[in-house]
Amino acid sequence: MEFTIGGRLEVSITPADVGKRVSVRRRTEGGGTGAQFTDVVGVLTSWNNDVLSITRKSGESVHIVESSLVAGKVVPAAPARRRGPAASFGELAAVTARAWQPVESEALGDWRLRAAGGFTRRANSALPLGDPGLPVGEALDRVREWYEERGLPAYVQTATGAEGAQELLCAELERNGWRREVSAEVRIAALAPVGDLRAEVAAVRLTREPDAAWLARYQRFSTPGPHVLRVLGSGPSVWFATVPGEAGAPDADPAAPPAAIGRCVVDGRWAGFMAVEVAPEHRRRGLATAVMAALARRALDEGASAALLQVEEDNAGARALYDGMGFAAHHRYHHYRSA
């Protein structure tokens, strides 16, 4: 990373640059001889009492003592993607919200408070897209109250790593005592190559609703109730994929947990993939690829052209699978919980 200007290192950022993307170099304490340096790139979220706070695209906050700075400058937003569909953070946030809708919701200015009996954080978190119509501290108090009234923990879903994302809000949440629990990548890709994957799609059964067998395989189905089916069935055009445990066997139990499942929501040009799961004893047989390909082909038939999914950062197996399908990270989202 190059910081020199006319052969000199220069700190050209000031507190007036809060909210901008910056790149800084700082001196660090090292065990060896000579100065050691660390570079940090992210959004400058505060500069108070001689301490800078920078939020990286991963959502991690880095605090830097001003006296340790040896270089710093404002840098442009991350370069545009070189493959896959073009998409803004706002578009993707709206699409993913429509694909996983709560049972109950209420507006708080432009924010949306969402609840679904505690079934998944996404359906039971505030979605802060825009202005809450109140100072942020007061809005967060209202969020806490709203979830407390329903006997639920208070969560706020935020995003980092894309133009127009919410690094400043993440920093404000941390200052107000909220802690980040879970982070995931939002990945996008062209849809046609997913549909063209070589896979045994004939074994995949597609339905409009999840049956008892599909639910038996779904790992998050721990709290049965109508609210679960409401969330799973929400979205413009929803499809469920099932691969029976003994695909093609005439005596297979239709209520037995399937070998693999998946869910897809078609929304305009987007096909959003969720709940792709394979039973441990059936892994490494290409079943996840078959589920994705079958759902992609149905989405293509409905006019979709772009693919979208979300994968938690610690799911190495899924990340490798989606790498091979051409999915690349667009941004990250996080769930913050009130202390």
mmCIF file of C-alpha atoms in Angstrom:
data_model
loop_
_atom_site.group_PDB
_atom_site.id
_atom_site.type_symbol
_atom_site.label_atom_id
_atom_site.label_comp_id
_atom_site.label_asym_id
_atom_site.label_seq_id
_atom_site.Cartn_x
_atom_site.Cartn_y
_atom_site.Cartn_z
ATOM 1 C CA MET A 1 0.000 0.000 0.000
ATOM 2 C CA GLU A 2 1.535 3.283 -1.112
ATOM 3 C CA PHE A 3 1.298 6.337 1.131
ATOM 4 C CA THR A 4 4.181 8.484 -0.067
ATOM 5 C CA ILE A 5 3.478 11.946 -1.433
ATOM 6 C CA GLY A 6 6.554 13.537 -2.930
ATOM 7 C CA GLY A 7 8.695 10.990 -1.111
ATOM 8 C CA ARG A 8 7.106 11.713 2.292
ATOM 9 C CA LEU A 9 4.632 9.894 4.518
ATOM 10 C CA GLU A 10 1.717 12.164 5.336
ATOM 11 C CA VAL A 11 -1.366 12.083 7.574
ATOM 12 C CA SER A 12 -3.897 13.937 5.454
ATOM 13 C CA ILE A 13 -7.071 12.939 7.314
ATOM 14 C CA THR A 14 -8.806 14.946 10.049
ATOM 15 C CA PRO A 15 -11.876 14.519 12.284
ATOM 16 C CA ALA A 16 -13.860 16.164 9.481
ATOM 17 C CA ASP A 17 -13.423 12.936 7.492
ATOM 18 C CA VAL A 18 -15.609 10.851 9.835
ATOM 19 C CA GLY A 19 -17.936 8.787 7.659
ATOM 20 C CA LYS A 20 -15.428 8.454 4.816
ATOM 21 C CA ARG A 21 -13.415 5.419 3.750
ATOM 22 C CA VAL A 22 -9.799 5.830 4.793
ATOM 23 C CA SER A 23 -6.495 4.006 4.708
ATOM 24 C CA VAL A 24 -4.064 4.523 7.585
ATOM 25 C CA ARG A 25 -0.689 3.235 8.694
ATOM 26 C CA ARG A 26 0.181 3.125 12.377
ATOM 27 C CA ARG A 27 3.255 2.291 14.380
ATOM 28 C CA THR A 28 2.837 -0.787 16.584
ATOM 29 C CA GLU A 29 4.717 -2.208 19.509
ATOM 30 C CA GLY A 30 6.921 -5.095 18.386
ATOM 31 C CA GLY A 31 9.132 -7.581 20.105
ATOM 32 C CA GLY A 32 11.993 -7.118 17.662
ATOM 33 C CA THR A 33 14.176 -4.162 16.823
ATOM 34 C CA GLY A 34 13.083 -1.246 14.668
ATOM 35 C CA ALA A 35 9.648 0.214 14.032
ATOM 36 C CA GLN A 36 6.780 -2.051 12.995
ATOM 37 C CA PHE A 37 3.709 -0.872 11.116
ATOM 38 C CA THR A 38 0.147 -2.036 10.490
ATOM 39 C CA ASP A 39 -2.208 -0.836 7.756
ATOM 40 C CA VAL A 40 -5.968 -0.476 8.298
ATOM 41 C CA VAL A 41 -8.603 0.242 5.633
ATOM 42 C CA GLY A 42 -12.222 0.972 6.487
ATOM 43 C CA VAL A 43 -14.747 3.670 7.342
ATOM 44 C CA LEU A 44 -13.634 6.279 9.871
ATOM 45 C CA THR A 45 -16.487 6.127 12.375
ATOM 46 C CA SER A 46 -15.210 8.474 15.091
ATOM 47 C CA TRP A 47 -12.237 10.599 16.175
ATOM 48 C CA ASN A 48 -12.578 11.551 19.814
ATOM 49 C CA ASN A 49 -10.077 12.224 22.607
ATOM 50 C CA ASP A 50 -7.143 11.554 20.271
ATOM 51 C CA VAL A 51 -8.436 8.081 19.360
ATOM 52 C CA LEU A 52 -9.651 7.082 15.889
ATOM 53 C CA SER A 53 -12.172 4.296 15.337
ATOM 54 C CA ILE A 54 -12.222 2.558 11.962
ATOM 55 C CA THR A 55 -14.748 -0.116 10.980
ATOM 56 C CA ARG A 56 -13.394 -2.634 8.488
ATOM 57 C CA LYS A 57 -15.598 -4.240 5.855
ATOM 58 C CA SER A 58 -15.741 -7.345 8.061
ATOM 59 C CA GLY A 59 -17.509 -5.299 10.754
ATOM 60 C CA GLU A 60 -14.483 -5.345 13.044
ATOM 61 C CA SER A 61 -13.818 -2.049 14.840
ATOM 62 C CA VAL A 62 -10.185 -0.936 15.192
ATOM 63 C CA HIS A 63 -9.216 1.777 17.675
ATOM 64 C CA ILE A 64 -6.026 3.725 16.941
ATOM 65 C CA VAL A 65 -4.255 6.257 19.116
ATOM 66 C CA GLU A 66 -3.659 9.385 17.056
ATOM 67 C CA SER A 67 -0.018 9.643 18.129
ATOM 68 C CA SER A 68 0.719 6.237 16.522
ATOM 69 C CA LEU A 69 -0.330 7.412 13.043
ATOM 70 C CA VAL A 70 2.435 7.705 10.478
ATOM 71 C CA ALA A 71 0.222 8.005 7.369
ATOM 72 C CA GLY A 72 -3.411 8.351 6.487
ATOM 73 C CA LYS A 73 -5.612 9.391 3.594
ATOM 74 C CA VAL A 74 -9.159 9.252 2.283
ATOM 75 C CA VAL A 75 -9.580 6.537 -0.352
ATOM 76 C CA PRO A 76 -12.385 5.920 -2.843
ATOM 77 C CA ALA A 77 -15.056 3.296 -2.306
ATOM 78 C CA ALA A 78 -14.073 -0.276 -3.051
ATOM 79 C CA PRO A 79 -13.791 -0.865 -6.818
ATOM 80 C CA ALA A 80 -16.801 -2.180 -8.687
ATOM 81 C CA ARG A 81 -17.147 -5.943 -9.024
ATOM 82 C CA ARG A 82 -15.549 -7.432 -12.112
ATOM 83 C CA ARG A 83 -17.858 -10.423 -12.422
ATOM 84 C CA GLY A 84 -21.466 -11.237 -11.755
ATOM 85 C CA PRO A 85 -24.397 -8.819 -11.718
ATOM 86 C CA ALA A 86 -24.117 -5.190 -10.725
ATOM 87 C CA ALA A 87 -26.066 -4.486 -7.544
ATOM 88 C CA SER A 88 -26.336 -1.813 -4.882
ATOM 89 C CA PHE A 89 -26.509 -2.429 -1.166
ATOM 90 C CA GLY A 90 -29.987 -0.921 -1.040
ATOM 91 C CA GLU A 91 -31.332 -3.246 -3.737
ATOM 92 C CA LEU A 92 -29.925 -6.356 -2.075
ATOM 93 C CA ALA A 93 -31.150 -5.322 1.367
ATOM 94 C CA ALA A 94 -34.690 -4.969 0.044
ATOM 95 C CA VAL A 95 -34.596 -8.280 -1.832
ATOM 96 C CA THR A 96 -33.256 -10.258 1.128
ATOM 97 C CA ALA A 97 -35.874 -8.685 3.429
ATOM 98 C CA ARG A 98 -38.726 -9.696 1.105
ATOM 99 C CA ALA A 99 -37.402 -13.260 0.984
ATOM 100 C CA TRP A 100 -37.585 -13.746 4.770
ATOM 101 C CA GLN A 101 -40.538 -11.817 6.113
ATOM 102 C CA PRO A 102 -41.640 -11.602 9.753
ATOM 103 C CA VAL A 103 -45.060 -12.405 11.145
ATOM 104 C CA GLU A 104 -45.339 -8.964 12.734
ATOM 105 C CA SER A 105 -43.686 -5.677 11.796
ATOM 106 C CA GLU A 106 -43.907 -2.017 12.701
ATOM 107 C CA ALA A 107 -42.331 1.089 11.231
ATOM 108 C CA LEU A 108 -39.967 3.268 13.242
ATOM 109 C CA GLY A 109 -39.440 6.072 10.770
ATOM 110 C CA ASP A 110 -37.670 4.356 7.875
ATOM 111 C CA TRP A 111 -36.572 1.502 10.155
ATOM 112 C CA ARG A 112 -38.622 -1.679 10.344
ATOM 113 C CA LEU A 113 -39.149 -3.630 13.588
ATOM 114 C CA ARG A 114 -39.722 -7.324 12.851
ATOM 115 C CA ALA A 115 -40.844 -10.269 14.975
ATOM 116 C CA ALA A 116 -41.715 -13.908 14.316
ATOM 117 C CA GLY A 117 -41.894 -15.620 17.681
ATOM 118 C CA GLY A 118 -38.111 -15.799 17.956
ATOM 119 C CA PHE A 119 -37.655 -17.917 14.798
ATOM 120 C CA THR A 120 -34.277 -16.756 13.407
ATOM 121 C CA ARG A 121 -32.529 -13.449 14.042
ATOM 122 C CA ARG A 122 -33.352 -12.155 10.566
ATOM 123 C CA ALA A 123 -37.097 -12.310 11.228
ATOM 124 C CA ASN A 124 -36.700 -10.960 14.778
ATOM 125 C CA SER A 125 -34.463 -7.929 14.342
ATOM 126 C CA ALA A 126 -34.779 -4.273 13.505
ATOM 127 C CA LEU A 127 -33.881 -3.467 9.903
ATOM 128 C CA PRO A 128 -32.452 0.085 9.962
ATOM 129 C CA LEU A 129 -32.642 1.227 6.346
ATOM 130 C CA GLY A 130 -32.874 5.012 6.439
ATOM 131 C CA ASP A 131 -33.813 7.539 9.130
ATOM 132 C CA PRO A 132 -35.662 6.328 12.255
ATOM 133 C CA GLY A 133 -37.130 9.807 12.747
ATOM 134 C CA LEU A 134 -35.466 10.030 16.165
ATOM 135 C CA PRO A 135 -31.923 10.491 17.422
ATOM 136 C CA VAL A 136 -30.224 7.113 17.132
ATOM 137 C CA GLY A 137 -29.924 6.659 20.899
ATOM 138 C CA GLU A 138 -33.662 7.221 21.347
ATOM 139 C CA ALA A 139 -34.450 4.918 18.415
ATOM 140 C CA LEU A 140 -32.390 2.141 19.989
ATOM 141 C CA ASP A 141 -34.285 2.619 23.257
ATOM 142 C CA ARG A 142 -37.540 2.159 21.340
ATOM 143 C CA VAL A 143 -36.144 -0.981 19.687
ATOM 144 C CA ARG A 144 -35.323 -2.438 23.115
ATOM 145 C CA GLU A 145 -38.806 -1.618 24.414
ATOM 146 C CA TRP A 146 -40.554 -3.114 21.376
ATOM 147 C CA TYR A 147 -38.808 -6.468 21.692
ATOM 148 C CA GLU A 148 -39.130 -6.511 25.472
ATOM 149 C CA GLU A 149 -42.898 -6.135 25.060
ATOM 150 C CA ARG A 150 -42.828 -9.355 23.040
ATOM 151 C CA GLY A 151 -40.511 -11.283 25.333
ATOM 152 C CA LEU A 152 -37.750 -11.335 22.717
ATOM 153 C CA PRO A 153 -34.104 -10.242 22.788
ATOM 154 C CA ALA A 154 -33.499 -6.966 20.954
ATOM 155 C CA TYR A 155 -31.456 -7.297 17.746
ATOM 156 C CA VAL A 156 -30.464 -4.831 15.044
ATOM 157 C CA GLN A 157 -29.329 -6.086 11.632
ATOM 158 C CA THR A 158 -26.629 -3.965 9.974
ATOM 159 C CA ALA A 159 -24.290 -4.215 6.995
ATOM 160 C CA THR A 160 -20.696 -3.259 6.187
ATOM 161 C CA GLY A 161 -18.353 -3.413 3.233
ATOM 162 C CA ALA A 162 -20.419 -1.809 0.458
ATOM 163 C CA GLU A 163 -21.094 1.744 -0.639
ATOM 164 C CA GLY A 164 -24.012 3.091 1.372
ATOM 165 C CA ALA A 165 -23.654 0.458 4.120
ATOM 166 C CA GLN A 166 -23.880 1.094 7.854
ATOM 167 C CA GLU A 167 -20.431 1.301 9.437
ATOM 168 C CA LEU A 168 -21.389 4.459 11.320
ATOM 169 C CA LEU A 169 -24.446 2.764 12.787
ATOM 170 C CA CYS A 170 -22.347 -0.252 13.805
ATOM 171 C CA ALA A 171 -20.042 2.055 15.737
ATOM 172 C CA GLU A 172 -23.017 3.785 17.359
ATOM 173 C CA LEU A 173 -24.454 0.418 18.427
ATOM 174 C CA GLU A 174 -21.164 -0.520 20.068
ATOM 175 C CA ARG A 175 -21.035 2.818 21.885
ATOM 176 C CA ASN A 176 -24.534 2.119 23.200
ATOM 177 C CA GLY A 177 -23.536 -1.275 24.587
ATOM 178 C CA TRP A 178 -24.805 -3.551 21.798
ATOM 179 C CA ARG A 179 -22.574 -6.484 20.886
ATOM 180 C CA ARG A 180 -22.092 -8.177 17.532
ATOM 181 C CA GLU A 181 -23.108 -11.859 17.706
ATOM 182 C CA VAL A 182 -23.226 -13.248 14.170
ATOM 183 C CA SER A 183 -21.811 -12.079 10.847
ATOM 184 C CA ALA A 184 -22.439 -13.451 7.368
ATOM 185 C CA GLU A 185 -21.462 -12.693 3.789
ATOM 186 C CA VAL A 186 -24.010 -11.697 1.181
ATOM 187 C CA ARG A 187 -22.818 -13.246 -2.073
ATOM 188 C CA ILE A 188 -24.050 -12.750 -5.622
ATOM 189 C CA ALA A 189 -23.436 -14.418 -8.987
ATOM 190 C CA ALA A 190 -24.861 -14.794 -12.458
ATOM 191 C CA LEU A 191 -27.735 -17.298 -12.322
ATOM 192 C CA ALA A 192 -27.314 -19.122 -15.652
ATOM 193 C CA PRO A 193 -23.982 -20.797 -14.720
ATOM 194 C CA VAL A 194 -25.618 -22.170 -11.560
ATOM 195 C CA GLY A 195 -28.411 -23.666 -13.639
ATOM 196 C CA ASP A 196 -25.833 -25.114 -16.037
ATOM 197 C CA LEU A 197 -24.013 -27.043 -13.300
ATOM 198 C CA ARG A 198 -23.636 -30.740 -14.060
ATOM 199 C CA ALA A 199 -25.771 -32.467 -11.451
ATOM 200 C CA GLU A 200 -28.412 -35.164 -11.023
ATOM 201 C CA VAL A 201 -31.335 -32.768 -10.908
ATOM 202 C CA ALA A 202 -33.836 -35.522 -11.750
ATOM 203 C CA ALA A 203 -33.637 -36.659 -8.121
ATOM 204 C CA VAL A 204 -34.690 -33.203 -6.866
ATOM 205 C CA ARG A 205 -38.389 -32.672 -6.150
ATOM 206 C CA LEU A 206 -39.675 -29.068 -6.207
ATOM 207 C CA THR A 207 -42.774 -27.957 -4.306
ATOM 208 C CA ARG A 208 -44.412 -24.703 -3.306
ATOM 209 C CA GLU A 209 -44.605 -25.610 0.394
ATOM 210 C CA PRO A 210 -42.334 -27.515 2.778
ATOM 211 C CA ASP A 211 -43.692 -30.896 3.814
ATOM 212 C CA ALA A 212 -43.019 -32.780 7.060
ATOM 213 C CA ALA A 213 -39.936 -34.467 5.599
ATOM 214 C CA TRP A 214 -38.410 -31.165 4.473
ATOM 215 C CA LEU A 215 -38.979 -29.672 7.916
ATOM 216 C CA ALA A 216 -37.443 -32.731 9.565
ATOM 217 C CA ARG A 217 -34.168 -32.052 7.730
ATOM 218 C CA TYR A 218 -34.189 -28.281 8.292
ATOM 219 C CA GLN A 219 -31.742 -27.574 11.122
ATOM 220 C CA ARG A 220 -33.446 -24.388 12.306
ATOM 221 C CA PHE A 221 -36.839 -26.063 12.747
ATOM 222 C CA SER A 222 -36.595 -26.358 16.529
ATOM 223 C CA THR A 223 -39.693 -24.391 17.508
ATOM 224 C CA PRO A 224 -42.675 -25.798 15.571
ATOM 225 C CA GLY A 225 -45.564 -23.446 15.002
ATOM 226 C CA PRO A 226 -47.443 -21.501 12.348
ATOM 227 C CA HIS A 227 -44.964 -18.621 12.610
ATOM 228 C CA VAL A 228 -42.231 -20.871 11.171
ATOM 229 C CA LEU A 229 -44.307 -21.763 8.124
ATOM 230 C CA ARG A 230 -45.271 -18.101 7.680
ATOM 231 C CA VAL A 231 -41.622 -17.065 7.480
ATOM 232 C CA LEU A 232 -40.557 -19.959 5.264
ATOM 233 C CA GLY A 233 -43.450 -19.373 2.888
ATOM 234 C CA SER A 234 -42.893 -15.622 2.570
ATOM 235 C CA GLY A 235 -41.620 -14.024 -0.605
ATOM 236 C CA PRO A 236 -42.807 -13.255 -4.127
ATOM 237 C CA SER A 237 -42.296 -16.760 -5.582
ATOM 238 C CA VAL A 238 -41.082 -19.459 -3.190
ATOM 239 C CA TRP A 239 -39.800 -22.934 -4.070
ATOM 240 C CA PHE A 240 -38.649 -25.805 -1.857
ATOM 241 C CA ALA A 241 -36.300 -28.540 -3.053
ATOM 242 C CA THR A 242 -36.100 -32.050 -1.604
ATOM 243 C CA VAL A 243 -33.822 -34.994 -2.386
ATOM 244 C CA PRO A 244 -35.228 -38.163 -0.723
ATOM 245 C CA GLY A 245 -32.907 -40.106 1.537
ATOM 246 C CA GLU A 246 -33.050 -43.058 -0.829
ATOM 247 C CA ALA A 247 -33.669 -41.252 -4.072
ATOM 248 C CA GLY A 248 -35.666 -43.428 -6.455
ATOM 249 C CA ALA A 249 -36.189 -46.331 -4.035
ATOM 250 C CA PRO A 250 -39.784 -47.612 -4.399
ATOM 251 C CA ASP A 251 -40.096 -48.375 -0.680
ATOM 252 C CA ALA A 252 -38.626 -45.097 0.579
ATOM 253 C CA ASP A 253 -40.498 -43.564 3.510
ATOM 254 C CA PRO A 254 -41.908 -40.231 2.267
ATOM 255 C CA ALA A 255 -41.850 -38.830 5.828
ATOM 256 C CA ALA A 256 -38.198 -39.752 6.450
ATOM 257 C CA PRO A 257 -35.726 -36.858 6.611
ATOM 258 C CA PRO A 258 -34.442 -36.139 3.094
ATOM 259 C CA ALA A 259 -30.829 -36.462 2.004
ATOM 260 C CA ALA A 260 -30.812 -32.779 1.010
ATOM 261 C CA ILE A 261 -33.090 -29.748 0.941
ATOM 262 C CA GLY A 262 -33.068 -26.153 -0.261
ATOM 263 C CA ARG A 263 -35.228 -23.061 -0.618
ATOM 264 C CA CYS A 264 -35.310 -20.406 -3.329
ATOM 265 C CA VAL A 265 -37.247 -17.142 -3.595
ATOM 266 C CA VAL A 266 -37.619 -15.589 -7.044
ATOM 267 C CA ASP A 267 -38.014 -11.822 -6.884
ATOM 268 C CA GLY A 268 -37.739 -10.019 -10.218
ATOM 269 C CA ARG A 269 -34.239 -10.599 -11.584
ATOM 270 C CA TRP A 270 -33.055 -12.189 -8.323
ATOM 271 C CA ALA A 271 -33.114 -15.799 -7.179
ATOM 272 C CA GLY A 272 -32.305 -15.988 -3.479
ATOM 273 C CA PHE A 273 -31.029 -19.342 -2.208
ATOM 274 C CA MET A 274 -31.484 -20.338 1.440
ATOM 275 C CA ALA A 275 -31.613 -23.413 3.696
ATOM 276 C CA VAL A 276 -29.416 -25.579 1.441
ATOM 277 C CA GLU A 277 -28.604 -28.508 3.717
ATOM 278 C CA VAL A 278 -27.287 -32.032 3.197
ATOM 279 C CA ALA A 279 -27.475 -34.849 5.737
ATOM 280 C CA PRO A 280 -23.981 -35.760 7.030
ATOM 281 C CA GLU A 281 -24.227 -39.330 5.746
ATOM 282 C CA HIS A 282 -25.050 -38.110 2.231
ATOM 283 C CA ARG A 283 -22.359 -35.467 1.826
ATOM 284 C CA ARG A 284 -19.785 -35.433 -0.982
ATOM 285 C CA ARG A 285 -22.312 -36.873 -3.436
ATOM 286 C CA GLY A 286 -23.049 -33.603 -5.222
ATOM 287 C CA LEU A 287 -26.489 -33.228 -3.671
ATOM 288 C CA ALA A 288 -26.066 -29.570 -2.709
ATOM 289 C CA THR A 289 -25.046 -28.841 -6.294
ATOM 290 C CA ALA A 290 -28.102 -30.742 -7.567
ATOM 291 C CA VAL A 291 -30.416 -28.750 -5.292
ATOM 292 C CA MET A 292 -28.883 -25.439 -6.381
ATOM 293 C CA ALA A 293 -29.008 -26.354 -10.073
ATOM 294 C CA ALA A 294 -32.636 -27.508 -9.940
ATOM 295 C CA LEU A 295 -33.767 -24.374 -8.133
ATOM 296 C CA ALA A 296 -31.733 -22.168 -10.472
ATOM 297 C CA ARG A 297 -33.357 -23.712 -13.536
ATOM 298 C CA ARG A 298 -36.819 -23.055 -12.135
ATOM 299 C CA ALA A 299 -35.836 -19.456 -11.336
ATOM 300 C CA LEU A 300 -34.488 -18.987 -14.867
ATOM 301 C CA ASP A 301 -37.845 -20.198 -16.196
ATOM 302 C CA GLU A 302 -39.474 -17.407 -14.166
ATOM 303 C CA GLY A 303 -37.206 -14.765 -15.703
ATOM 304 C CA ALA A 304 -34.524 -14.386 -13.029
ATOM 305 C CA SER A 305 -30.939 -13.739 -14.113
ATOM 306 C CA ALA A 306 -28.985 -13.084 -10.894
ATOM 307 C CA ALA A 307 -28.314 -15.266 -7.854
ATOM 308 C CA LEU A 308 -28.072 -14.261 -4.215
ATOM 309 C CA LEU A 309 -27.286 -16.117 -1.011
ATOM 310 C CA GLN A 310 -26.020 -15.569 2.515
ATOM 311 C CA VAL A 311 -23.386 -17.693 4.217
ATOM 312 C CA GLU A 312 -22.001 -17.385 7.729
ATOM 313 C CA GLU A 313 -18.306 -16.591 7.811
ATOM 314 C CA ASP A 314 -17.365 -19.708 9.806
ATOM 315 C CA ASN A 315 -19.038 -22.123 7.351
ATOM 316 C CA ALA A 316 -15.916 -23.085 5.405
ATOM 317 C CA GLY A 317 -17.562 -25.948 3.520
ATOM 318 C CA ALA A 318 -20.378 -23.819 2.157
ATOM 319 C CA ARG A 319 -17.998 -20.995 1.277
ATOM 320 C CA ALA A 320 -15.863 -23.384 -0.783
ATOM 321 C CA LEU A 321 -18.937 -24.782 -2.539
ATOM 322 C CA TYR A 322 -20.193 -21.324 -3.486
ATOM 323 C CA ASP A 323 -16.728 -20.210 -4.581
ATOM 324 C CA GLY A 324 -16.826 -23.006 -7.144
ATOM 325 C CA MET A 325 -20.219 -21.854 -8.391
ATOM 326 C CA GLY A 326 -18.966 -18.321 -9.061
ATOM 327 C CA PHE A 327 -20.445 -16.544 -6.042
ATOM 328 C CA ALA A 328 -18.419 -13.618 -4.723
ATOM 329 C CA ALA A 329 -18.928 -11.480 -1.624
ATOM 330 C CA HIS A 330 -20.842 -8.225 -2.099
ATOM 331 C CA HIS A 331 -21.041 -7.113 1.543
ATOM 332 C CA ARG A 332 -21.432 -8.489 5.051
ATOM 333 C CA TYR A 333 -24.331 -8.275 7.443
ATOM 334 C CA HIS A 334 -24.293 -8.494 11.226
ATOM 335 C CA HIS A 335 -26.707 -8.941 14.090
ATOM 336 C CA TYR A 336 -26.128 -6.771 17.148
ATOM 337 C CA ARG A 337 -27.827 -7.723 20.422
ATOM 338 C CA SER A 338 -28.680 -5.332 23.193
ATOM 339 C CA ALA A 339 -26.669 -5.947 26.362
#
